[in-house]
CSV table of C-alpha atoms in Angstrom, one decimal:
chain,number,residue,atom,x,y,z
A,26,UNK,CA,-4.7,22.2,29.0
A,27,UNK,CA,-1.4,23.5,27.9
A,28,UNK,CA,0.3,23.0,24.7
A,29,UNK,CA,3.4,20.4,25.5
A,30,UNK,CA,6.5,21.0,24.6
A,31,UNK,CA,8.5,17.9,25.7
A,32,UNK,CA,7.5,15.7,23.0
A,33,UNK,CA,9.9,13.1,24.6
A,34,UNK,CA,7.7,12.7,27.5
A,35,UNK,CA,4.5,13.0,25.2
A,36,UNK,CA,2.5,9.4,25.2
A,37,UNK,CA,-0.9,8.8,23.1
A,38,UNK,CA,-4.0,7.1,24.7
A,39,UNK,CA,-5.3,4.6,21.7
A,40,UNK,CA,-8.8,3.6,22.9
A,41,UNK,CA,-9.0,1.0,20.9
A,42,UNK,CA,-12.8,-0.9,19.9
A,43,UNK,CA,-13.7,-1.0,24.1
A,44,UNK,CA,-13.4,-0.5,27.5
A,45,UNK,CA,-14.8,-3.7,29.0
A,46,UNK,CA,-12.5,-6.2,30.5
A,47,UNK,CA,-14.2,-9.3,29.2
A,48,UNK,CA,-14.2,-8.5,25.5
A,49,UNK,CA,-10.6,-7.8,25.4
A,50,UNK,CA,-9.4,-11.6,25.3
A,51,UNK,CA,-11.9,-11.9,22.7
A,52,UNK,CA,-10.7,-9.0,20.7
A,53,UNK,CA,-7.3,-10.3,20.9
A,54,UNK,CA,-7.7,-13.6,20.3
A,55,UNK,CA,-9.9,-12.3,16.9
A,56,UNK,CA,-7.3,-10.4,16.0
A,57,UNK,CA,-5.0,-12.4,16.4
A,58,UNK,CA,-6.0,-15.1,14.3
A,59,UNK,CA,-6.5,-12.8,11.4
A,60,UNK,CA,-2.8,-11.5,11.4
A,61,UNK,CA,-2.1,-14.8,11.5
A,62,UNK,CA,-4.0,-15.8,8.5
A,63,UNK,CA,-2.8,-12.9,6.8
A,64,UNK,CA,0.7,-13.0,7.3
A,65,UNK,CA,1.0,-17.4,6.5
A,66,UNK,CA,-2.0,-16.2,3.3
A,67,UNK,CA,0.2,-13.4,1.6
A,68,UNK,CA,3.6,-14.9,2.3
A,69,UNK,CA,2.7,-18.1,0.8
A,70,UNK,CA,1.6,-16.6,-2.0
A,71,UNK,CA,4.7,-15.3,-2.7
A,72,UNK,CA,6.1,-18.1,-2.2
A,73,UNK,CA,3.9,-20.0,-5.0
A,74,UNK,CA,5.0,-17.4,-7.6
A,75,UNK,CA,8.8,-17.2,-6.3
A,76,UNK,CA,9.0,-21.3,-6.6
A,77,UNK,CA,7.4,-21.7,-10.6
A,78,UNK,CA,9.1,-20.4,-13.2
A,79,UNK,CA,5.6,-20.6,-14.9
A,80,UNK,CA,4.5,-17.2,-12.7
A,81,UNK,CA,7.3,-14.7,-13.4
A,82,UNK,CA,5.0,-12.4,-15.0
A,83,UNK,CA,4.5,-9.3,-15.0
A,84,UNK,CA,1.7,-9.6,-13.4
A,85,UNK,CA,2.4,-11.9,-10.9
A,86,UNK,CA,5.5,-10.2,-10.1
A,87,UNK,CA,3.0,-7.1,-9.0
A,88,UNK,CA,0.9,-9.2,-7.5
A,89,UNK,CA,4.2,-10.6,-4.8
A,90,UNK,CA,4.1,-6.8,-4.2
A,91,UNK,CA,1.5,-6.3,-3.6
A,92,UNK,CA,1.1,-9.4,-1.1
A,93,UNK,CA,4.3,-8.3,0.4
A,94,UNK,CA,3.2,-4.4,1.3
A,95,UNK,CA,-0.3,-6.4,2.7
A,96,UNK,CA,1.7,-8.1,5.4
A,97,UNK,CA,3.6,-5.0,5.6
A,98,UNK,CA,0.3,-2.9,5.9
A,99,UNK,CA,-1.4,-5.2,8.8
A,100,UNK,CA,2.1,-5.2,10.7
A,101,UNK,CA,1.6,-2.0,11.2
A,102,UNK,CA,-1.3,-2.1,13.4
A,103,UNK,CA,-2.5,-5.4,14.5
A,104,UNK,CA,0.5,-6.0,16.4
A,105,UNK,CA,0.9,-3.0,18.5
A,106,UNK,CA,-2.9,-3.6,19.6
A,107,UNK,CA,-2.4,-6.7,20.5
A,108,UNK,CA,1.0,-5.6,22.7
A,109,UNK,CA,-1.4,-3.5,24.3
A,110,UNK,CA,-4.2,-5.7,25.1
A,111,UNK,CA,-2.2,-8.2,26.7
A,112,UNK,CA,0.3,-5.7,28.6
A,113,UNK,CA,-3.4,-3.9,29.9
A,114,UNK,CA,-1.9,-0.5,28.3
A,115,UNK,CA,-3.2,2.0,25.7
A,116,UNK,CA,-0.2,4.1,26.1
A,117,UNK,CA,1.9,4.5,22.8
A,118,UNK,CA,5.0,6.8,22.8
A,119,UNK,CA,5.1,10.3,20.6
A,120,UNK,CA,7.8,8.5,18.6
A,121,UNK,CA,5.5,5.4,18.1
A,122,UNK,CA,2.5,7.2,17.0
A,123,UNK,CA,4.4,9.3,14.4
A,124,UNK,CA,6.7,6.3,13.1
A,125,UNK,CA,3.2,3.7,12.8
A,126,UNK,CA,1.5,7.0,11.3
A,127,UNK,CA,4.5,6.7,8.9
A,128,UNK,CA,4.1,3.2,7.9
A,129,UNK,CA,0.8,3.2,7.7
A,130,UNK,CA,0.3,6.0,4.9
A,131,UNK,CA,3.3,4.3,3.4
A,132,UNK,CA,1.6,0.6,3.0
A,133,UNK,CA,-1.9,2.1,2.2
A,134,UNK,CA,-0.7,4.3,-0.7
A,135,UNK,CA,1.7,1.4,-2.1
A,136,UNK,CA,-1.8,-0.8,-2.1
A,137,UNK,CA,-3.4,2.2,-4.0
A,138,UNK,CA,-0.7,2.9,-6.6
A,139,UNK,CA,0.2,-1.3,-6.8
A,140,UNK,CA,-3.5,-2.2,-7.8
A,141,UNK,CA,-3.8,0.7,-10.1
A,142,UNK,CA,-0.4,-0.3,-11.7
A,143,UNK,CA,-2.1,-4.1,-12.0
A,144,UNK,CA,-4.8,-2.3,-14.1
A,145,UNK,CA,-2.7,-1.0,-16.2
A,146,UNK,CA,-0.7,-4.2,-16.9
A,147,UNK,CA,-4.6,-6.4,-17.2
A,148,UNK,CA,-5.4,-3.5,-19.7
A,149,UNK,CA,-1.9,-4.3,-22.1
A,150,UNK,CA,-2.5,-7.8,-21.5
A,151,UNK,CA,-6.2,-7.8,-23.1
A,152,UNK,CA,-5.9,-4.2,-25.0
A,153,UNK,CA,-2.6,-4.6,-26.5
A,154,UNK,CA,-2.0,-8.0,-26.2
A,155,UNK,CA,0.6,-7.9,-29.5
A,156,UNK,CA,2.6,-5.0,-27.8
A,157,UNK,CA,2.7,-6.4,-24.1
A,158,UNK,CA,5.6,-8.5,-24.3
A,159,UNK,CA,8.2,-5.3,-25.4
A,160,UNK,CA,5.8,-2.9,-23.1
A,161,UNK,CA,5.2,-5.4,-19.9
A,162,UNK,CA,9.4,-5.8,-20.1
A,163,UNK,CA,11.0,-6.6,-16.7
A,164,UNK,CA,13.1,-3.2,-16.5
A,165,UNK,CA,9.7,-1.3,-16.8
A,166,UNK,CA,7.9,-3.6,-14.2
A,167,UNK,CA,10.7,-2.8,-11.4
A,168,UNK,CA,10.6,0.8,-12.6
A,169,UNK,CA,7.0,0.8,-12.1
A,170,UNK,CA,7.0,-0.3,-9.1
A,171,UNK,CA,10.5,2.0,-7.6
A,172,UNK,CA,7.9,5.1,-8.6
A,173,UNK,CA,5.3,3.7,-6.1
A,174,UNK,CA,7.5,3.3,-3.5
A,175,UNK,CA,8.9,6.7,-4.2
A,176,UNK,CA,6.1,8.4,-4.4
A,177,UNK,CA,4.3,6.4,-1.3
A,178,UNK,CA,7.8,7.5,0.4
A,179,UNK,CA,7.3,11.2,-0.1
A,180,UNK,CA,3.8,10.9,0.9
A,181,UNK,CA,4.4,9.5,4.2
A,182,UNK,CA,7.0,11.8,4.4
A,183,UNK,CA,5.0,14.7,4.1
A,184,UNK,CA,2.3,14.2,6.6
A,185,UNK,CA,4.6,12.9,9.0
A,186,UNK,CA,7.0,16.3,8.7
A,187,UNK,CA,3.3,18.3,9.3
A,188,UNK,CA,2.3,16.7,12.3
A,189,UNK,CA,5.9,17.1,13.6
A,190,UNK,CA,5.6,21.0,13.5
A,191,UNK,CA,2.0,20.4,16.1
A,192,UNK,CA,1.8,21.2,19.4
A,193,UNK,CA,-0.2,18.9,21.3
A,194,UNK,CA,-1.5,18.8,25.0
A,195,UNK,CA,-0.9,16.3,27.9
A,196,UNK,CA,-3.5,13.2,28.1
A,197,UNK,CA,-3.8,12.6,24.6
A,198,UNK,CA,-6.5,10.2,23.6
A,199,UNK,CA,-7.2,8.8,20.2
A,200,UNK,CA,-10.4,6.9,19.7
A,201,UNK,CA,-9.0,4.2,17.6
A,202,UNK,CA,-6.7,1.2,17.8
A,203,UNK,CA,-4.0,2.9,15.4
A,204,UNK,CA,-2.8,6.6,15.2
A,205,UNK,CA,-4.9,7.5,12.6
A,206,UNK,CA,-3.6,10.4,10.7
A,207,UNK,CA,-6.8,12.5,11.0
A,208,UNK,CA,-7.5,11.3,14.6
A,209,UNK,CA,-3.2,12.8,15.3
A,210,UNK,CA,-3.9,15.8,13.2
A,211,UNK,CA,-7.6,16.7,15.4
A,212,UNK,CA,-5.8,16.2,19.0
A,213,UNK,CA,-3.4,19.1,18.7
A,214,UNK,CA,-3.6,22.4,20.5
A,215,UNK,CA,-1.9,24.6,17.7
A,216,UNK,CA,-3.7,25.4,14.8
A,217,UNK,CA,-4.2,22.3,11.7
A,218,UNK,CA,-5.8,24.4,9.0
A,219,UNK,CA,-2.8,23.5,6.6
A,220,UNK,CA,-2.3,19.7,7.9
A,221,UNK,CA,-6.3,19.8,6.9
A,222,UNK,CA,-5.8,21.6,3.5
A,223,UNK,CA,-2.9,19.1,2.5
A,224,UNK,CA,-4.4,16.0,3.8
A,225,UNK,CA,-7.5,16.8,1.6
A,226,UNK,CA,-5.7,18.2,-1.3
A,227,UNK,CA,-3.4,14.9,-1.7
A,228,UNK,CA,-5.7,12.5,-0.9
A,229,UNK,CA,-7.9,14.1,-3.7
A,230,UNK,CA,-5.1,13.7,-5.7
A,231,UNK,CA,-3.4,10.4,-4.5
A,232,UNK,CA,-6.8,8.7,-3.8
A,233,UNK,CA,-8.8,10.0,-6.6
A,234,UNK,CA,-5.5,9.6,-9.7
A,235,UNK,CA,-5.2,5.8,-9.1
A,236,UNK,CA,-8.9,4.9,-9.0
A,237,UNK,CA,-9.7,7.2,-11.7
A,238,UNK,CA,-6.9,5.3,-14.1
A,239,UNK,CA,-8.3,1.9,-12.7
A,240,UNK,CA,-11.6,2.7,-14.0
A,241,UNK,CA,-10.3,4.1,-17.4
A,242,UNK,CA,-8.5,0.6,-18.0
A,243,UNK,CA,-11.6,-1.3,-17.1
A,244,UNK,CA,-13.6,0.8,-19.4
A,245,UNK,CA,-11.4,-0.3,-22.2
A,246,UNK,CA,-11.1,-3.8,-21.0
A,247,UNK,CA,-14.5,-4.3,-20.9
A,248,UNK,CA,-15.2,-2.4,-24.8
A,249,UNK,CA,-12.4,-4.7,-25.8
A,250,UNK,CA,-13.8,-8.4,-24.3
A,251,UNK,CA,-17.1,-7.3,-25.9
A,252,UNK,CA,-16.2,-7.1,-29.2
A,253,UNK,CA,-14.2,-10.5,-29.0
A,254,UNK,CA,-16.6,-12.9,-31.4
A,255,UNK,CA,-16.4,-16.1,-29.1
A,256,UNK,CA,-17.9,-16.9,-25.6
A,257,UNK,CA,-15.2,-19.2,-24.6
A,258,UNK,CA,-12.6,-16.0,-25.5
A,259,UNK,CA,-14.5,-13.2,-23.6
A,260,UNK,CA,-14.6,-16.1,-20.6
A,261,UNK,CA,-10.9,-16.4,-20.7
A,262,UNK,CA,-9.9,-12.5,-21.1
A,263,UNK,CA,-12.4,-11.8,-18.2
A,264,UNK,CA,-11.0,-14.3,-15.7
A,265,UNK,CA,-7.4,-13.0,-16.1
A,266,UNK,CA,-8.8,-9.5,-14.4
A,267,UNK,CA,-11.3,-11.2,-12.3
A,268,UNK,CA,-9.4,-11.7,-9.4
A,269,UNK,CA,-8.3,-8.0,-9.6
A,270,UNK,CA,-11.1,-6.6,-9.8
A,271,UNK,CA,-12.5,-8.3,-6.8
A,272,UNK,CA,-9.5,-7.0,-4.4
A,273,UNK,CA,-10.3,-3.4,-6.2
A,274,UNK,CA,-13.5,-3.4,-5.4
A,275,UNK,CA,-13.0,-4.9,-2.1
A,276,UNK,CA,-9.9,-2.1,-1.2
A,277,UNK,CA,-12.0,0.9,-2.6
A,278,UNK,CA,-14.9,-0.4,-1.1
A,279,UNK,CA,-14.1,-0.3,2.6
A,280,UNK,CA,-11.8,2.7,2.1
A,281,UNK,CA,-14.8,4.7,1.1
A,282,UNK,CA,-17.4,2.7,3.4
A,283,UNK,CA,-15.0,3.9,6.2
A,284,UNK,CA,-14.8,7.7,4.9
A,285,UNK,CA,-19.1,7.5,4.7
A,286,UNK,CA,-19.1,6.4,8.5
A,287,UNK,CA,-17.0,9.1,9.6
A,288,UNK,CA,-18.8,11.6,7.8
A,289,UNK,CA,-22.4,10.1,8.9
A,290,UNK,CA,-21.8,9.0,12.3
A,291,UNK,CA,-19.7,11.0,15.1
A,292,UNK,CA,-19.2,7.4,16.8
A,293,UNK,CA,-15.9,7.4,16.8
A,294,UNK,CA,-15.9,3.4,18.0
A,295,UNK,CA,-18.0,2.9,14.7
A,296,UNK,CA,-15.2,3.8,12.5
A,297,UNK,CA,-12.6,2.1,14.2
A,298,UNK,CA,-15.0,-0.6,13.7
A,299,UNK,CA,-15.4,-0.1,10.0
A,300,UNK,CA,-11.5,0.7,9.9
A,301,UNK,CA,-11.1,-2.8,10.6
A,302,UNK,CA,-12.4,-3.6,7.3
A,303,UNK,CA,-9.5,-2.1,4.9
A,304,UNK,CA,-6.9,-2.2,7.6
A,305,UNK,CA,-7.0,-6.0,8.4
A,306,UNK,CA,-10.0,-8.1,6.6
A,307,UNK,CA,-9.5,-7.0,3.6
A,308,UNK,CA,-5.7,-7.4,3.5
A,309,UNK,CA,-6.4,-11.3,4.6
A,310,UNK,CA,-9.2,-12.0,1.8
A,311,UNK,CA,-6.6,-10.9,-0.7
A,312,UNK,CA,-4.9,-14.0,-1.0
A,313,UNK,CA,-8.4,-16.1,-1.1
A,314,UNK,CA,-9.4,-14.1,-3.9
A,315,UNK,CA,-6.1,-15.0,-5.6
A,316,UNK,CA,-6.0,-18.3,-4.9
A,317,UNK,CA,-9.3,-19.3,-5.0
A,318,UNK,CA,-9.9,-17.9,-8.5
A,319,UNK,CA,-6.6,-18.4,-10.2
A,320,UNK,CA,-5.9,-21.7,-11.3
A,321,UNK,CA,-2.3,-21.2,-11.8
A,322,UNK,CA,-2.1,-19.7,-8.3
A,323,UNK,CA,-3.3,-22.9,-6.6
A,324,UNK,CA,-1.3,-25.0,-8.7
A,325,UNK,CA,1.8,-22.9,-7.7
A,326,UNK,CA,0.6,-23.4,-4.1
A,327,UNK,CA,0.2,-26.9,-4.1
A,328,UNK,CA,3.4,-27.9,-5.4
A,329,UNK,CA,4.8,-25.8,-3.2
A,330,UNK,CA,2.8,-27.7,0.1
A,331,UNK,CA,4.1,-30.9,-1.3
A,332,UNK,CA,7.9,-30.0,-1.8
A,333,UNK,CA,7.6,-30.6,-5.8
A,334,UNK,CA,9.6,-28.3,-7.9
Protein backbone atom coordinates (compact mmCIF):
# COMPACT_ATOMS: atom_id res chain seq x y z
CA UNK A 1 0.00 0.00 0.00
CA UNK A 2 0.99 3.56 -0.52
CA UNK A 3 1.71 6.14 1.89
CA UNK A 4 -1.57 8.64 1.83
CA UNK A 5 -1.23 11.92 1.46
CA UNK A 6 -4.83 13.27 1.56
CA UNK A 7 -5.33 13.06 5.12
CA UNK A 8 -8.84 14.64 4.58
CA UNK A 9 -10.08 11.60 2.87
CA UNK A 10 -8.07 9.31 5.43
CA UNK A 11 -10.73 7.31 7.73
CA UNK A 12 -9.67 4.64 10.62
CA UNK A 13 -11.19 1.15 10.89
CA UNK A 14 -11.71 0.72 14.98
CA UNK A 15 -12.44 -3.05 15.36
CA UNK A 16 -13.75 -2.76 18.37
CA UNK A 17 -14.20 -6.11 21.04
CA UNK A 18 -15.95 -8.37 17.86
CA UNK A 19 -17.19 -9.15 14.69
CA UNK A 20 -20.24 -11.09 15.39
CA UNK A 21 -23.62 -9.53 14.83
CA UNK A 22 -25.32 -10.83 17.85
CA UNK A 23 -22.99 -9.66 20.53
CA UNK A 24 -23.04 -6.19 19.36
CA UNK A 25 -26.54 -5.24 21.00
CA UNK A 26 -25.14 -6.84 24.00
CA UNK A 27 -21.90 -4.87 23.88
CA UNK A 28 -23.92 -1.75 23.51
CA UNK A 29 -26.37 -2.17 25.74
CA UNK A 30 -23.23 -3.09 28.49
CA UNK A 31 -21.68 -0.26 27.63
CA UNK A 32 -24.08 1.73 27.72
CA UNK A 33 -25.25 1.33 31.09
CA UNK A 34 -21.90 1.88 32.46
CA UNK A 35 -21.49 5.37 30.89
CA UNK A 36 -24.50 5.90 32.28
CA UNK A 37 -23.63 4.94 35.72
CA UNK A 38 -20.61 6.86 35.45
CA UNK A 39 -21.68 9.97 34.16
CA UNK A 40 -25.11 10.28 36.95
CA UNK A 41 -22.08 8.47 39.78
CA UNK A 42 -19.30 11.26 39.31
CA UNK A 43 -21.60 14.17 38.53
CA UNK A 44 -23.47 13.59 41.60
CA UNK A 45 -20.69 13.54 43.50
CA UNK A 46 -19.87 16.79 42.66
CA UNK A 47 -22.83 17.77 43.33
CA UNK A 48 -22.75 16.48 47.12
CA UNK A 49 -19.53 18.47 47.73
CA UNK A 50 -20.76 21.67 45.59
CA UNK A 51 -24.19 21.71 47.78
CA UNK A 52 -22.39 21.43 51.70
CA UNK A 53 -20.42 23.97 52.76
CA UNK A 54 -19.13 21.15 55.18
CA UNK A 55 -16.97 19.64 51.95
CA UNK A 56 -15.01 22.71 50.61
CA UNK A 57 -11.85 21.11 51.38
CA UNK A 58 -9.04 20.79 49.92
CA UNK A 59 -9.51 17.62 49.46
CA UNK A 60 -12.79 17.43 48.32
CA UNK A 61 -12.23 20.20 46.03
CA UNK A 62 -9.60 17.66 44.28
CA UNK A 63 -11.65 15.04 44.57
CA UNK A 64 -14.75 17.28 42.15
CA UNK A 65 -11.72 17.20 39.77
CA UNK A 66 -11.03 14.55 39.73
CA UNK A 67 -14.74 13.16 39.24
CA UNK A 68 -15.18 15.78 36.68
CA UNK A 69 -11.94 14.67 34.25
CA UNK A 70 -13.59 10.88 35.00
CA UNK A 71 -16.74 11.73 33.07
CA UNK A 72 -14.52 13.67 30.90
CA UNK A 73 -12.13 10.57 30.44
CA UNK A 74 -15.16 7.91 29.57
CA UNK A 75 -16.69 10.69 27.11
CA UNK A 76 -14.08 10.20 25.23
CA UNK A 77 -14.50 6.72 24.22
CA UNK A 78 -17.67 5.07 25.24
CA UNK A 79 -19.70 7.27 23.19
CA UNK A 80 -18.11 7.15 19.88
CA UNK A 81 -18.35 3.13 20.14
CA UNK A 82 -21.60 3.15 20.83
CA UNK A 83 -22.29 5.77 17.63
CA UNK A 84 -20.72 3.06 15.81
CA UNK A 85 -22.43 0.08 16.99
CA UNK A 86 -25.74 1.37 16.40
CA UNK A 87 -24.89 3.25 12.96
CA UNK A 88 -23.20 -0.58 11.90
CA UNK A 89 -19.83 1.57 11.14
CA UNK A 90 -16.25 1.26 12.46
CA UNK A 91 -15.22 4.13 10.26
CA UNK A 92 -13.80 7.20 12.26
CA UNK A 93 -12.41 10.21 10.38
CA UNK A 94 -8.40 11.18 10.41
CA UNK A 95 -9.59 14.31 12.34
CA UNK A 96 -11.58 12.16 14.84
CA UNK A 97 -8.93 9.77 15.66
CA UNK A 98 -6.38 12.49 16.28
CA UNK A 99 -8.85 14.85 18.28
CA UNK A 100 -10.23 11.55 20.70
CA UNK A 101 -6.33 10.60 20.68
CA UNK A 102 -6.10 14.18 22.13
CA UNK A 103 -8.56 13.96 24.82
CA UNK A 104 -7.83 10.87 25.77
CA UNK A 105 -4.03 11.46 26.84
CA UNK A 106 -5.42 14.64 28.23
CA UNK A 107 -8.06 12.96 30.79
CA UNK A 108 -5.70 10.01 31.58
CA UNK A 109 -2.75 12.15 32.58
CA UNK A 110 -5.09 14.68 34.55
CA UNK A 111 -6.30 11.28 36.60
CA UNK A 112 -2.53 10.56 37.03
CA UNK A 113 -1.28 13.99 38.18
CA UNK A 114 -4.96 14.65 40.19
CA UNK A 115 -4.52 11.34 42.37
CA UNK A 116 -0.90 12.05 42.96
CA UNK A 117 -1.73 15.65 43.98
CA UNK A 118 -4.53 13.93 46.49
CA UNK A 119 -1.50 12.16 48.09
CA UNK A 120 0.15 14.92 48.62
CA UNK A 121 -2.65 16.80 50.29
CA UNK A 122 -3.65 13.13 52.60
CA UNK A 123 0.14 13.32 53.38
CA UNK A 124 -0.14 17.29 54.92
CA UNK A 125 -3.33 16.39 56.31
CA UNK A 126 -1.85 13.34 58.62
CA UNK A 127 2.06 14.49 58.26
CA UNK A 128 1.76 18.06 58.91
CA UNK A 129 -1.47 18.36 60.24
CA UNK A 130 -0.45 21.81 62.24
CA UNK A 131 0.90 23.38 58.94
CA UNK A 132 -2.03 22.15 56.53
CA UNK A 133 -4.31 24.92 56.99
CA UNK A 134 -1.64 27.82 55.68
CA UNK A 135 -0.11 25.04 53.15
CA UNK A 136 -3.53 23.34 51.91
CA UNK A 137 -4.69 27.32 51.17
CA UNK A 138 -7.33 27.71 48.38
CA UNK A 139 -4.84 29.76 46.01
CA UNK A 140 -2.37 26.83 46.18
CA UNK A 141 -5.13 24.12 45.59
CA UNK A 142 -6.34 25.99 42.21
CA UNK A 143 -2.66 26.40 41.45
CA UNK A 144 -2.08 22.86 41.90
CA UNK A 145 -4.45 21.87 39.95
CA UNK A 146 -3.91 24.81 36.65
CA UNK A 147 -0.19 22.88 36.65
CA UNK A 148 -2.06 19.55 35.88
CA UNK A 149 -4.04 20.76 33.39
CA UNK A 150 -1.06 22.53 31.90
CA UNK A 151 1.11 20.03 31.88
CA UNK A 152 -1.66 17.18 30.86
CA UNK A 153 -2.21 20.04 27.98
CA UNK A 154 1.38 19.92 26.65
CA UNK A 155 1.34 16.25 26.84
CA UNK A 156 -1.50 15.69 24.73
CA UNK A 157 -0.16 18.28 22.67
CA UNK A 158 2.91 16.67 22.03
CA UNK A 159 1.91 13.21 20.84
CA UNK A 160 -0.82 14.62 18.91
CA UNK A 161 1.78 17.11 16.87
CA UNK A 162 4.06 13.56 16.29
CA UNK A 163 1.51 11.58 14.88
CA UNK A 164 0.49 14.60 12.70
CA UNK A 165 3.97 14.59 10.95
CA UNK A 166 3.03 10.30 9.96
CA UNK A 167 2.25 9.15 6.89
CA UNK A 168 -0.23 6.47 6.93
CA UNK A 169 -1.73 4.06 4.27
CA UNK A 170 -5.33 3.62 2.89
CA UNK A 171 -7.54 0.87 4.91
CA UNK A 172 -6.42 1.65 8.15
CA UNK A 173 -7.47 -0.75 10.88
CA UNK A 174 -7.03 -0.38 14.61
CA UNK A 175 -7.77 -3.36 16.78
CA UNK A 176 -9.45 -1.46 19.52
CA UNK A 177 -12.61 0.39 20.26
CA UNK A 178 -10.64 3.87 20.69
CA UNK A 179 -7.56 5.22 18.77
CA UNK A 180 -5.14 4.19 21.00
CA UNK A 181 -1.99 6.11 20.79
CA UNK A 182 0.31 3.16 20.31
CA UNK A 183 -2.26 1.29 18.06
CA UNK A 184 -2.16 5.15 15.70
CA UNK A 185 1.53 5.38 16.06
CA UNK A 186 2.07 1.27 14.80
CA UNK A 187 -0.38 1.80 11.57
CA UNK A 188 1.75 4.31 9.76
CA UNK A 189 3.88 3.75 6.73
CA UNK A 190 6.74 6.33 7.45
CA UNK A 191 9.14 5.64 9.96
CA UNK A 192 7.92 5.90 14.22
CA UNK A 193 11.31 5.41 15.75
CA UNK A 194 10.99 8.99 17.50
CA UNK A 195 6.99 8.77 18.17
CA UNK A 196 8.41 5.32 19.95
CA UNK A 197 11.40 6.95 21.72
CA UNK A 198 9.04 9.84 23.12
CA UNK A 199 6.08 7.86 23.98
CA UNK A 200 8.40 5.72 26.14
CA UNK A 201 10.65 8.40 27.45
CA UNK A 202 7.50 10.51 28.86
CA UNK A 203 5.50 7.95 29.87
CA UNK A 204 8.60 6.87 32.01
CA UNK A 205 8.61 10.09 33.24
CA UNK A 206 4.86 11.16 33.35
CA UNK A 207 3.78 7.67 34.50
CA UNK A 208 6.55 6.67 36.63
CA UNK A 209 6.94 10.72 38.65
CA UNK A 210 3.39 10.62 39.96
CA UNK A 211 3.23 7.09 41.22
CA UNK A 212 6.67 7.34 42.56
CA UNK A 213 5.55 10.59 44.78
CA UNK A 214 2.23 8.62 45.62
CA UNK A 215 4.14 5.97 47.14
CA UNK A 216 6.68 8.39 48.92
CA UNK A 217 3.52 10.02 50.77
CA UNK A 218 2.15 6.77 51.72
CA UNK A 219 5.43 5.68 53.09
CA UNK A 220 5.29 8.61 55.38
CA UNK A 221 1.64 8.27 56.14
CA UNK A 222 1.88 4.99 57.08
CA UNK A 223 5.43 5.75 59.58
CA UNK A 224 3.29 8.52 60.85
CA UNK A 225 -0.28 6.53 61.83
CA UNK A 226 2.09 4.01 63.34
CA UNK A 227 3.62 5.85 65.82
CA UNK A 228 0.18 7.50 66.83
CA UNK A 229 -0.40 5.86 70.62
CA UNK A 230 -4.24 5.17 70.26
CA UNK A 231 -6.17 2.54 68.08
CA UNK A 232 -9.19 4.71 67.72
CA UNK A 233 -6.53 7.60 66.30
CA UNK A 234 -4.65 5.36 63.73
CA UNK A 235 -8.44 4.16 62.73
CA UNK A 236 -9.43 7.69 61.99
CA UNK A 237 -6.09 8.96 60.18
CA UNK A 238 -6.33 5.71 58.03
CA UNK A 239 -9.87 6.12 56.83
CA UNK A 240 -9.32 9.71 55.72
CA UNK A 241 -6.78 8.02 52.90
CA UNK A 242 -8.69 4.90 52.64
CA UNK A 243 -10.78 5.72 49.93
CA UNK A 244 -7.78 7.09 47.98
CA UNK A 245 -5.91 4.60 48.20
CA UNK A 246 -8.48 2.22 46.82
CA UNK A 247 -9.02 4.35 43.48
CA UNK A 248 -4.90 4.40 43.40
CA UNK A 249 -4.63 1.10 43.45
CA UNK A 250 -7.58 0.41 41.37
CA UNK A 251 -6.15 3.27 38.52
CA UNK A 252 -2.48 1.84 38.62
CA UNK A 253 -3.72 -1.44 38.84
CA UNK A 254 -5.45 -1.81 35.42
CA UNK A 255 -3.14 0.61 33.81
CA UNK A 256 -0.28 -1.68 34.42
CA UNK A 257 -2.55 -5.08 34.11
CA UNK A 258 -3.27 -3.60 30.64
CA UNK A 259 0.60 -2.79 29.76
CA UNK A 260 1.38 -6.76 31.06
CA UNK A 261 -1.31 -8.10 28.45
CA UNK A 262 0.03 -6.31 25.70
CA UNK A 263 3.39 -7.23 26.37
CA UNK A 264 2.41 -11.06 27.13
CA UNK A 265 -0.31 -11.66 24.68
CA UNK A 266 -0.23 -10.51 20.81
CA UNK A 267 -4.20 -10.74 21.06
CA UNK A 268 -4.90 -7.64 20.27
CA UNK A 269 -8.91 -8.18 21.26
CA UNK A 270 -7.36 -9.19 24.78
CA UNK A 271 -6.19 -5.76 25.40
CA UNK A 272 -9.03 -3.99 24.24
CA UNK A 273 -10.55 -6.24 26.59
CA UNK A 274 -8.40 -5.44 29.51
CA UNK A 275 -8.45 -1.60 28.29
CA UNK A 276 -11.86 -1.67 29.29
CA UNK A 277 -10.79 -1.96 32.73
CA UNK A 278 -9.04 1.70 33.29
CA UNK A 279 -10.85 3.33 30.47
CA UNK A 280 -14.47 2.73 31.74
CA UNK A 281 -14.83 0.35 34.99
CA UNK A 282 -12.65 1.83 36.75
CA UNK A 283 -13.75 5.45 36.09
CA UNK A 284 -17.52 4.21 37.34
CA UNK A 285 -16.23 2.39 40.75
CA UNK A 286 -14.73 5.69 41.59
CA UNK A 287 -17.55 7.22 42.99
CA UNK A 288 -18.62 3.84 44.99
CA UNK A 289 -15.38 3.89 46.55
CA UNK A 290 -16.13 7.45 47.60
CA UNK A 291 -19.30 7.20 48.58
CA UNK A 292 -19.43 4.00 49.99
CA UNK A 293 -16.53 4.63 52.40
CA UNK A 294 -16.83 8.31 53.18
CA UNK A 295 -19.34 9.13 55.65
CA UNK A 296 -19.42 12.73 54.90
CA UNK A 297 -19.73 11.88 51.18
CA UNK A 298 -22.99 9.99 51.68
CA UNK A 299 -24.32 12.41 53.98
CA UNK A 300 -23.62 15.13 51.30
CA UNK A 301 -25.38 12.88 48.88
CA UNK A 302 -28.41 12.30 50.71
CA UNK A 303 -29.28 15.68 51.49
CA UNK A 304 -28.81 16.47 48.25
CA UNK A 305 -31.48 13.36 46.95
CA UNK A 306 -33.90 14.93 49.37
CA UNK A 307 -33.66 18.66 48.42
CA UNK A 308 -32.36 19.62 52.09
CA UNK A 309 -29.79 22.37 52.18
Amino acid sequence: MQPGNDTRSLEFLLLGFSEDPALLPLICGLFLSMYLVTVAGNLLIVLAILSDPHLHTPMYFFLSNLSLVDVCFTSTTVPKMLVNIQTQSQAISYAGCITQMFFFLLFVELDNFLLAVMAYDRFMAICQPLHYAVTMNPQLCVQLVLVCWVISVLHALLHSLLVLRLSFCTHLEIPHFFCELNQVIHSACSDTFLNDLILYFVSMLLGGGPLAGILYSYSKIVSSIRAISSAQGKHKAFSTCASHLSVVSLFYGTGIGVYLSSAVTQNPHTTSMASVMYTVVTPMLNPFIYSLRNEDIKRALKRSLEGKP
